[in-house]
CSV table of C-alpha atoms in Angstrom, one decimal:
chain,number,residue,atom,x,y,z
A,25,UNK,CA,105.1,126.4,86.0
A,26,UNK,CA,102.1,128.4,87.4
A,27,UNK,CA,104.5,131.2,88.5
A,28,UNK,CA,106.2,131.2,85.1
A,29,UNK,CA,102.8,131.4,83.4
A,30,UNK,CA,101.8,134.4,85.5
A,31,UNK,CA,105.1,136.1,84.8
A,32,UNK,CA,104.7,135.5,81.1
A,33,UNK,CA,101.3,137.1,81.2
A,34,UNK,CA,102.7,140.1,83.0
A,35,UNK,CA,105.4,140.5,80.3
A,36,UNK,CA,102.8,140.2,77.6
A,37,UNK,CA,100.7,142.9,79.2
A,38,UNK,CA,103.6,145.3,79.3
A,39,UNK,CA,104.6,144.6,75.7
A,40,UNK,CA,101.0,145.1,74.5
A,41,UNK,CA,100.9,148.5,76.2
A,42,UNK,CA,104.1,149.5,74.6
A,43,UNK,CA,102.9,148.3,71.2
A,44,UNK,CA,99.7,150.4,71.6
A,45,UNK,CA,101.9,153.5,72.3
A,46,UNK,CA,103.9,152.8,69.3
A,47,UNK,CA,100.8,152.5,67.1
A,48,UNK,CA,99.6,155.9,68.4
A,49,UNK,CA,103.0,157.5,67.5
A,50,UNK,CA,103.0,156.0,64.0
A,51,UNK,CA,99.7,157.6,63.1
A,52,UNK,CA,100.2,160.9,64.9
A,53,UNK,CA,99.3,163.8,62.4
A,54,UNK,CA,102.2,166.0,63.5
A,55,UNK,CA,104.7,163.2,63.1
A,56,UNK,CA,103.2,162.1,59.8
A,57,UNK,CA,103.3,165.7,58.4
A,58,UNK,CA,106.9,166.2,59.4
A,59,UNK,CA,108.0,163.0,57.8
A,60,UNK,CA,106.1,163.8,54.6
A,61,UNK,CA,107.8,167.2,54.2
A,62,UNK,CA,110.9,167.0,52.0
A,63,UNK,CA,114.1,167.7,53.9
A,64,UNK,CA,114.9,170.8,51.8
A,65,UNK,CA,111.5,172.4,52.7
A,66,UNK,CA,111.5,171.5,56.4
A,67,UNK,CA,112.3,174.1,59.0
A,68,UNK,CA,114.6,171.9,61.1
A,69,UNK,CA,114.4,173.5,64.6
A,70,UNK,CA,110.6,174.0,64.5
A,71,UNK,CA,110.1,170.4,63.2
A,72,UNK,CA,112.4,169.0,65.9
A,73,UNK,CA,110.5,170.8,68.6
A,74,UNK,CA,107.1,169.7,67.3
A,75,UNK,CA,108.0,166.1,67.0
A,76,UNK,CA,110.0,166.0,70.2
A,77,UNK,CA,106.9,167.4,72.1
A,78,UNK,CA,104.7,164.7,70.5
A,79,UNK,CA,107.2,161.9,71.5
A,80,UNK,CA,107.4,163.4,75.0
A,81,UNK,CA,103.6,163.3,75.3
A,82,UNK,CA,103.4,159.6,74.4
A,83,UNK,CA,106.6,158.4,76.2
A,84,UNK,CA,106.9,160.3,79.4
A,85,UNK,CA,103.9,158.7,81.3
A,86,UNK,CA,105.5,155.2,80.7
A,87,UNK,CA,108.4,154.9,83.1
A,88,UNK,CA,110.0,152.0,81.2
A,89,UNK,CA,110.0,153.8,77.8
A,90,UNK,CA,113.5,155.3,78.1
A,91,UNK,CA,113.8,156.9,74.7
A,92,UNK,CA,111.6,157.4,71.5
A,93,UNK,CA,113.4,157.9,68.1
A,94,UNK,CA,111.8,158.7,64.8
A,95,UNK,CA,114.3,158.1,61.9
A,96,UNK,CA,113.7,159.7,58.5
A,97,UNK,CA,114.7,157.6,55.4
A,98,UNK,CA,117.0,160.5,54.3
A,99,UNK,CA,119.0,160.2,57.6
A,100,UNK,CA,117.2,162.8,59.7
A,101,UNK,CA,116.3,162.0,63.3
A,102,UNK,CA,113.7,163.3,65.8
A,103,UNK,CA,113.9,162.0,69.3
A,104,UNK,CA,112.9,162.3,73.0
A,105,UNK,CA,115.1,160.6,75.6
A,106,UNK,CA,115.1,160.4,79.4
A,107,UNK,CA,118.9,159.9,79.3
A,108,UNK,CA,121.8,161.1,77.2
A,109,UNK,CA,121.3,162.7,73.8
A,110,UNK,CA,122.5,161.0,70.6
A,111,UNK,CA,125.8,162.0,68.9
A,112,UNK,CA,125.7,164.8,66.3
A,113,UNK,CA,124.4,163.7,62.9
A,114,UNK,CA,123.3,160.3,64.3
A,115,UNK,CA,121.0,158.5,61.7
A,116,UNK,CA,119.3,155.2,61.0
A,117,UNK,CA,122.4,154.0,59.2
A,118,UNK,CA,124.2,154.0,62.5
A,119,UNK,CA,121.7,151.6,64.1
A,120,UNK,CA,122.8,147.9,64.5
A,121,UNK,CA,119.3,146.8,63.3
A,122,UNK,CA,119.5,148.8,60.0
A,123,UNK,CA,120.6,145.7,57.9
A,124,UNK,CA,117.4,144.0,59.1
A,125,UNK,CA,115.1,146.7,57.7
A,126,UNK,CA,117.3,147.2,54.6
A,127,UNK,CA,116.7,143.6,53.5
A,128,UNK,CA,114.1,141.9,51.3
A,129,UNK,CA,112.8,140.0,54.3
A,130,UNK,CA,112.2,143.1,56.4
A,131,UNK,CA,109.6,142.5,59.2
A,132,UNK,CA,106.9,145.1,59.8
A,133,UNK,CA,108.0,145.3,63.4
A,134,UNK,CA,110.4,143.5,65.8
A,135,UNK,CA,112.2,143.6,69.1
A,136,UNK,CA,115.9,144.2,69.1
A,137,UNK,CA,117.7,142.3,71.9
A,138,UNK,CA,119.0,143.8,75.1
A,139,UNK,CA,122.2,145.8,75.1
A,140,UNK,CA,123.6,149.3,75.9
A,141,UNK,CA,121.8,152.2,74.4
A,142,UNK,CA,123.1,152.8,70.8
A,143,UNK,CA,122.0,156.4,70.7
A,144,UNK,CA,123.5,157.7,74.0
A,145,UNK,CA,126.8,159.6,74.1
A,146,UNK,CA,127.4,158.7,77.8
A,147,UNK,CA,125.9,156.9,80.8
A,148,UNK,CA,124.4,154.2,78.5
A,149,UNK,CA,121.6,152.2,80.0
A,150,UNK,CA,120.6,148.6,79.3
A,151,UNK,CA,117.6,148.6,77.0
A,152,UNK,CA,115.8,146.4,74.5
A,153,UNK,CA,114.0,148.0,71.6
A,154,UNK,CA,110.8,147.9,69.7
A,155,UNK,CA,111.4,148.9,66.0
A,156,UNK,CA,108.5,149.6,63.6
A,157,UNK,CA,108.2,151.0,60.1
A,158,UNK,CA,106.2,154.2,59.8
A,159,UNK,CA,104.0,154.3,56.7
A,160,UNK,CA,102.0,157.2,55.3
A,161,UNK,CA,98.4,156.7,56.6
A,162,UNK,CA,97.0,158.0,53.3
A,163,UNK,CA,99.2,156.3,50.7
A,164,UNK,CA,100.9,153.5,52.5
A,165,UNK,CA,104.4,154.7,51.4
A,166,UNK,CA,107.2,154.2,53.9
A,167,UNK,CA,108.2,157.4,55.7
A,168,UNK,CA,110.7,156.2,58.2
A,169,UNK,CA,111.1,154.1,61.4
A,170,UNK,CA,110.2,154.3,65.0
A,171,UNK,CA,112.4,152.9,67.8
A,172,UNK,CA,111.3,152.7,71.4
A,173,UNK,CA,114.0,151.9,73.9
A,174,UNK,CA,112.6,149.9,76.9
A,175,UNK,CA,114.6,150.0,80.1
A,176,UNK,CA,115.6,146.6,81.5
A,177,UNK,CA,114.2,147.7,84.9
A,178,UNK,CA,110.8,146.8,83.5
A,179,UNK,CA,111.9,143.1,83.6
A,180,UNK,CA,113.8,143.4,86.8
A,181,UNK,CA,110.5,144.4,88.5
A,182,UNK,CA,108.7,141.3,87.1
A,183,UNK,CA,111.4,138.7,87.7
A,184,UNK,CA,112.8,139.8,91.1
A,185,UNK,CA,112.0,136.7,93.1
A,186,UNK,CA,114.0,135.6,96.2
A,187,UNK,CA,113.4,132.1,97.7
A,188,UNK,CA,114.8,131.7,101.2
A,189,UNK,CA,118.5,131.6,100.9
A,190,UNK,CA,119.0,131.7,97.1
A,191,UNK,CA,117.7,133.8,94.2
A,192,UNK,CA,115.5,132.0,91.7
A,193,UNK,CA,117.2,132.6,88.3
A,194,UNK,CA,115.0,133.4,85.3
A,195,UNK,CA,115.8,133.8,81.6
A,196,UNK,CA,113.5,135.6,79.1
A,197,UNK,CA,114.3,134.4,75.6
A,198,UNK,CA,112.8,135.7,72.4
A,199,UNK,CA,111.5,133.5,69.5
A,200,UNK,CA,115.0,133.7,67.8
A,201,UNK,CA,116.9,132.4,70.9
A,202,UNK,CA,118.2,135.8,72.0
A,203,UNK,CA,118.3,136.3,75.8
A,204,UNK,CA,116.3,139.5,76.5
A,205,UNK,CA,116.8,139.1,80.3
A,206,UNK,CA,118.9,137.0,82.6
A,207,UNK,CA,118.3,137.3,86.4
A,208,UNK,CA,122.1,136.9,87.0
A,209,UNK,CA,122.8,139.4,84.2
A,210,UNK,CA,125.5,137.2,82.8
A,211,UNK,CA,123.8,136.2,79.5
A,212,UNK,CA,121.6,139.3,78.9
A,213,UNK,CA,121.8,140.3,75.3
A,214,UNK,CA,123.5,137.1,74.1
A,215,UNK,CA,122.2,134.1,72.3
A,216,UNK,CA,121.2,131.1,74.3
A,217,UNK,CA,124.3,128.8,74.6
A,218,UNK,CA,124.1,125.9,72.1
A,219,UNK,CA,124.3,123.3,74.9
A,220,UNK,CA,121.1,124.8,76.5
A,221,UNK,CA,119.0,124.9,73.4
A,222,UNK,CA,117.6,121.4,73.8
A,223,UNK,CA,115.9,122.7,77.0
A,224,UNK,CA,113.7,125.1,75.0
A,225,UNK,CA,111.6,122.3,73.7
A,226,UNK,CA,111.1,120.7,77.1
A,227,UNK,CA,108.6,121.7,79.7
A,228,UNK,CA,111.1,121.0,82.4
A,229,UNK,CA,114.0,118.7,83.5
A,230,UNK,CA,117.5,118.8,84.9
A,231,UNK,CA,120.4,120.7,83.4
A,232,UNK,CA,124.1,121.3,84.2
A,233,UNK,CA,125.3,124.9,84.2
A,234,UNK,CA,128.9,125.9,84.9
A,235,UNK,CA,129.5,122.7,86.9
A,236,UNK,CA,126.4,122.9,89.0
A,237,UNK,CA,123.1,120.9,88.5
A,238,UNK,CA,119.8,122.8,88.2
A,239,UNK,CA,116.2,121.8,87.8
A,240,UNK,CA,114.4,124.0,85.2
A,241,UNK,CA,110.8,124.8,84.1
A,242,UNK,CA,110.0,126.3,80.7
A,243,UNK,CA,106.9,128.3,79.7
A,244,UNK,CA,106.1,129.6,76.2
A,245,UNK,CA,104.0,132.7,75.7
A,246,UNK,CA,101.0,132.3,73.4
A,247,UNK,CA,101.3,135.9,72.4
A,248,UNK,CA,104.8,136.2,70.9
A,249,UNK,CA,106.3,132.8,71.5
A,250,UNK,CA,108.9,134.2,74.0
A,251,UNK,CA,110.0,131.7,76.6
A,252,UNK,CA,110.6,132.0,80.3
A,253,UNK,CA,113.0,129.5,81.9
A,254,UNK,CA,113.2,129.3,85.7
A,255,UNK,CA,116.2,127.5,87.3
A,256,UNK,CA,116.4,126.1,90.9
A,257,UNK,CA,119.6,124.6,92.3
A,258,UNK,CA,119.3,120.9,92.4
A,259,UNK,CA,121.1,120.8,95.8
A,260,UNK,CA,118.3,123.0,97.2
A,261,UNK,CA,115.7,120.4,96.2
A,262,UNK,CA,117.8,117.5,97.6
A,263,UNK,CA,118.4,119.5,100.7
A,264,UNK,CA,114.7,120.1,101.2
A,265,UNK,CA,114.0,116.4,100.5
A,266,UNK,CA,116.5,115.4,103.1
A,267,UNK,CA,114.8,117.7,105.6
A,268,UNK,CA,111.4,116.2,104.7
A,269,UNK,CA,112.8,112.7,105.1
A,270,UNK,CA,114.3,113.5,108.5
A,271,UNK,CA,111.1,115.1,109.6
A,272,UNK,CA,109.1,112.0,108.6
A,273,UNK,CA,111.6,109.7,110.4
A,274,UNK,CA,111.3,111.9,113.5
A,275,UNK,CA,107.5,111.8,113.3
A,276,UNK,CA,107.6,108.0,112.8
A,277,UNK,CA,109.9,107.5,115.7
A,278,UNK,CA,107.8,109.7,118.0
A,279,UNK,CA,104.7,107.9,116.9
A,280,UNK,CA,106.2,104.5,117.7
A,281,UNK,CA,107.4,105.8,121.1
A,282,UNK,CA,103.9,107.2,122.0
A,283,UNK,CA,102.3,103.9,120.9
A,284,UNK,CA,104.8,101.9,123.0
A,285,UNK,CA,104.3,104.0,126.1
A,286,UNK,CA,100.5,103.9,125.7
A,287,UNK,CA,100.6,100.1,125.2
A,288,UNK,CA,102.7,99.6,128.3
A,289,UNK,CA,100.4,101.6,130.5
A,290,UNK,CA,97.3,100.0,128.9
A,291,UNK,CA,98.6,96.5,129.4
A,292,UNK,CA,99.8,97.2,132.9
A,293,UNK,CA,96.4,98.6,133.8
A,294,UNK,CA,94.7,95.4,132.6
A,295,UNK,CA,97.2,92.8,133.8
A,296,UNK,CA,97.6,94.1,137.4
A,297,UNK,CA,93.9,93.6,138.4
A,298,UNK,CA,94.0,90.2,136.7
A,299,UNK,CA,97.1,89.2,138.7
A,300,UNK,CA,95.4,90.3,141.9
A,301,UNK,CA,92.3,88.3,141.1
A,302,UNK,CA,94.4,85.2,140.3
A,303,UNK,CA,96.2,85.6,143.6
């Protein structure tokens, strides 16, 4: 659990850094001005270059920010990406998370689960996204939305842990039960299977996955309530316990043998002079 706790803190540090970058983008004067300007008055190419340069300035130093997208409410899009460009006329209405922000219960900001880039034409990378509303810093009126795509390599670097002859499997699960990261990459981007959900409320225990038994440990982040689950094959633990048992038996046998030999020589050394004396 100490390892899980440290990993959770590392994830939190990365996310806090990304959230600070997003806050700087939201309040940037150039971005604010271009979002306030009505679409019929904006000079499109100049505005795109201005905003793209600002997004480049904020995003480029962070290797895990793979793309930064500013969506206007009227459908316009400003962006900077390290990968493939969006399709022509791509807008906020094409985003899978648009129904979330177009509802009465819209959150101020949220993370969208891991999946292929929605904005890339080709060579789509695995990303999870931070989405935030952009409000006018003067009036509080909503101007648009920011999306930062975060490359899954950020999590690979944190959770890549090999233990002897097997890989320790980790799951990173958000507060809604979506799997942001799976060390085996089989469940990434999906919801946690229903038969596993009971384990989220337990600090640890034993669970059966695809016909094999595992021992798991769960840690919950105090920052965002995301959970880390670490899985160790049960057979590995039993194999190690057998090795320990055999080692203890070997040590016990060797100890008995040493005591027996020492007792023999000790008793012989005492009895032989006594026998001579009696004779």
